[in-house]
Amino acid sequence: MSTIRRAQLSEFDLIRRFFTRPVRKAVLGVGDDCALIDPRPGHHLAISTDMLVSGRHFFADVPPRALGHKALAVNLSDLAAMGAEPRAFTLALALPEADPAWLEELAAGMLALADAHGCELIGGDTTRGPLTLSLTVFGDVPPRAALRRDAARPGDDIWVSGTLGDARLALGDCRGEWLLPEPEFSRVRPRMETPSPRIALGLALRGVAHAALDISDGLIGDLGHILARSQVGALLDVDALPRSEVLASQPDALQRECVLAGGDDYELCFTAPIGHREAIAAIADRLELPLTRVGAITPEPGLRLVDGHGSPVTYAGASFDHFASP
Amino acid sequence: MSTIRRAQLSEFDLIRRFFTRPVRKAVLGVGDDCALIDPRPGHHLAISTDMLVSGRHFFADVPPRALGHKALAVNLSDLAAMGAEPRAFTLALALPEADPAWLEELAAGMLALADAHGCELIGGDTTRGPLTLSLTVFGDVPPRAALRRDAARPGDDIWVSGTLGDARLALGDCRGEWLLPEPEFSRVRPRMETPSPRIALGLALRGVAHAALDISDGLIGDLGHILARSQVGALLDVDALPRSEVLASQPDALQRECVLAGGDDYELCFTAPIGHREAIAAIADRLELPLTRVGAITPEPGLRLVDGHGSPVTYAGASFDHFASP
């Protein structure tokens, strides 16, 4: 819908060249006014949208293949957190200039991840503008299987997948907040640039977990969303939070900052009844993905942090009160 | 998913304050990892996405209420062009700063149009960044009723709704390409700033029209999409193209530029068999919306422009060849 005709011309070229592929599952893909999909009978359609802006969500000089991966990954992560099975996505893209080599890499990173999850590109929009990617993803989830934020219950265990904080550790190095030795930076950088959406875990947690979300803004803030919407509180064991070898070798204060407030890991945080501990252990084995019990849901509101000995932990960065307000 | 915590805090405030309303039709709206909708049995789900960038698709100082209206209108227009009934939309919004008064107006303009079409806001994302709006809209359309671009057939009449070129006429004034007297500018400005998506027309054309699209980039280019995808050609009577009184009082060359290449009117262009002329006239009467026959689909490829006497018209701005290439 640009009013600049010359930009329009290259727009259609770009879409055709890099982002148009035959659809396998959709009724109609890229190239008409709308895409058409046939919803899966007996399922809700789960929908999520995320916008990534250059200089804010990624560095302008990020490798385009990594950017393509990450832009889709953070959206797929929302489907994972809902227990939804990916089906399709749309891409709106603003570009300051049309660099074919850059675009080819962007498309390659995005479409490789899309193929890995059976999630096809069905439509989009391309325009000139400050580099911005806005994706909307679609997935299927059976009624009552959706992992909603408002479903945590007192007595539930709180779990997190994988390890937390590596993306924040890498980001701090890039920003000059701290400096990691090169070998260590190389080990955490992929957690920041090419996160893995926990799709298989989300599907496995259907009927097992109560509430779930993906940790994109930091555990404290994100867990706060579950507590606020479920009208419950939580006790969180800070020492139990799983961290990588690289992060575990950092100073204590830095570790806590990264595991508690570091975003962008895109692990799942979920709650489940105590009776499901064995089932969850079996899921961890099957997926070869660590799942760690880090606390419990409490009936009284508020989030209390404790260490491994049960002593209270004060964390200045915890801005939980804000999110808990109704 | 911003990595800047302070921006995150205001993000949730903003969403809650201006863009969160109870959903009536969706299973789950704003506030979880995904929205959930229940697809309409026996219908395709039509999906379209459009991104609007400040300084490209709108002037930075556009009234925010008009911007909110237009951002949704151009997306609804894609549903109209498919014959789909609006159901829901998501909004991704990048803002350079959080100005509550500006946001309130933006939301008011957007949600008023949404309410008028029963299209509810079910999810979104807000971040800091250069002012950009990216919407994805959802609608329902029965199988075989979708108005696809590839469905034009030789012998079809070509129709357009309303009048063409006023949005381009207003834009040229704003850009300083030409200067309109104030009363005339005031009459065409709403066509540029607050276009009306032709939803009712799209629904009425189910089973009546063959192919359809909305004219967002200019009739020549947009009709070219129908011709390319349907593998047909067209004969277009330039003098028959409907124009407003204001445009009809402009110099001939300017009129042609505006009706042939002017985008942003968001009228529909559609093709229909000759036998449906009476049905289309009845639709025009019922909707109180002019529908004008402006040409015919031909079996031989290419777009030929003629005047009211059937003489060929040369139009330098016609870049149709580009779009027609396979």
PDB file of C-alpha atoms in Angstrom, chain B residues 76-86 117 140-142 145-148 161 196-214 266-270 283 286-287 289 291:
ATOM      1  CA  LEU B  76     -10.063  -4.436   6.367  1.00  0.00           C
ATOM      2  CA  SER B  77      -9.940  -3.447   2.714  1.00  0.00           C
ATOM      3  CA  ASP B  78      -7.988  -6.630   2.014  1.00  0.00           C
ATOM      4  CA  LEU B  79     -10.716  -8.672   3.686  1.00  0.00           C
ATOM      5  CA  ALA B  80     -13.311  -6.815   1.613  1.00  0.00           C
ATOM      6  CA  ALA B  81     -11.390  -7.639  -1.554  1.00  0.00           C
ATOM      7  CA  MET B  82     -11.542 -11.318  -0.621  1.00  0.00           C
ATOM      8  CA  GLY B  83     -15.249 -11.270   0.204  1.00  0.00           C
ATOM      9  CA  ALA B  84     -14.423 -12.076   3.822  1.00  0.00           C
ATOM     10  CA  GLU B  85     -16.377 -11.003   6.891  1.00  0.00           C
ATOM     11  CA  PRO B  86     -14.133  -9.274   9.463  1.00  0.00           C
ATOM     12  CA  HIS B 117     -17.262  -3.901  11.470  1.00  0.00           C
ATOM     13  CA  ASP B 140     -14.385 -15.649   7.475  1.00  0.00           C
ATOM     14  CA  VAL B 141     -15.267 -16.635   3.945  1.00  0.00           C
ATOM     15  CA  PRO B 142     -17.103 -19.732   2.726  1.00  0.00           C
ATOM     16  CA  ALA B 145     -17.027 -17.682  -2.302  1.00  0.00           C
ATOM     17  CA  ALA B 146     -13.558 -16.132  -1.907  1.00  0.00           C
ATOM     18  CA  LEU B 147     -12.902 -13.413  -4.490  1.00  0.00           C
ATOM     19  CA  ARG B 148      -9.470 -14.460  -5.703  1.00  0.00           C
ATOM     20  CA  SER B 161     -16.551   0.952  -6.869  1.00  0.00           C
ATOM     21  CA  SER B 196     -13.785   3.420   3.899  1.00  0.00           C
ATOM     22  CA  PRO B 197     -13.106  -0.299   3.520  1.00  0.00           C
ATOM     23  CA  ARG B 198     -15.733  -1.748   1.156  1.00  0.00           C
ATOM     24  CA  ILE B 199     -16.668  -4.625   3.440  1.00  0.00           C
ATOM     25  CA  ALA B 200     -20.378  -4.655   2.587  1.00  0.00           C
ATOM     26  CA  LEU B 201     -19.558  -4.660  -1.111  1.00  0.00           C
ATOM     27  CA  GLY B 202     -17.131  -7.548  -0.748  1.00  0.00           C
ATOM     28  CA  LEU B 203     -19.791  -9.620   0.999  1.00  0.00           C
ATOM     29  CA  ALA B 204     -22.413  -8.689  -1.608  1.00  0.00           C
ATOM     30  CA  LEU B 205     -20.086  -9.760  -4.433  1.00  0.00           C
ATOM     31  CA  ARG B 206     -19.796 -13.346  -3.161  1.00  0.00           C
ATOM     32  CA  GLY B 207     -21.157 -15.522  -5.923  1.00  0.00           C
ATOM     33  CA  VAL B 208     -21.535 -12.490  -8.208  1.00  0.00           C
ATOM     34  CA  ALA B 209     -17.961 -11.404  -9.012  1.00  0.00           C
ATOM     35  CA  HIS B 210     -15.191 -13.630 -10.317  1.00  0.00           C
ATOM     36  CA  ALA B 211     -11.956 -11.831  -9.350  1.00  0.00           C
ATOM     37  CA  ALA B 212     -11.510  -8.843  -7.057  1.00  0.00           C
ATOM     38  CA  LEU B 213      -8.877  -6.775  -5.283  1.00  0.00           C
ATOM     39  CA  ASP B 214      -8.650  -3.451  -3.537  1.00  0.00           C
ATOM     40  CA  TYR B 266      -9.212   1.513  -1.310  1.00  0.00           C
ATOM     41  CA  GLU B 267     -12.057   1.051  -3.731  1.00  0.00           C
ATOM     42  CA  LEU B 268     -12.601  -2.438  -5.111  1.00  0.00           C
ATOM     43  CA  CYS B 269     -11.857  -3.460  -8.684  1.00  0.00           C
ATOM     44  CA  PHE B 270     -13.648  -6.644  -9.682  1.00  0.00           C
ATOM     45  CA  ILE B 283     -26.079  -4.135  -5.208  1.00  0.00           C
ATOM     46  CA  ARG B 286     -28.796  -1.302  -2.043  1.00  0.00           C
ATOM     47  CA  LEU B 287     -25.411  -0.121  -0.776  1.00  0.00           C
ATOM     48  CA  LEU B 289     -22.380   3.006  -3.664  1.00  0.00           C
ATOM     49  CA  LEU B 291     -20.408   0.660  -9.244  1.00  0.00           C
TER      50      LEU B 291
END
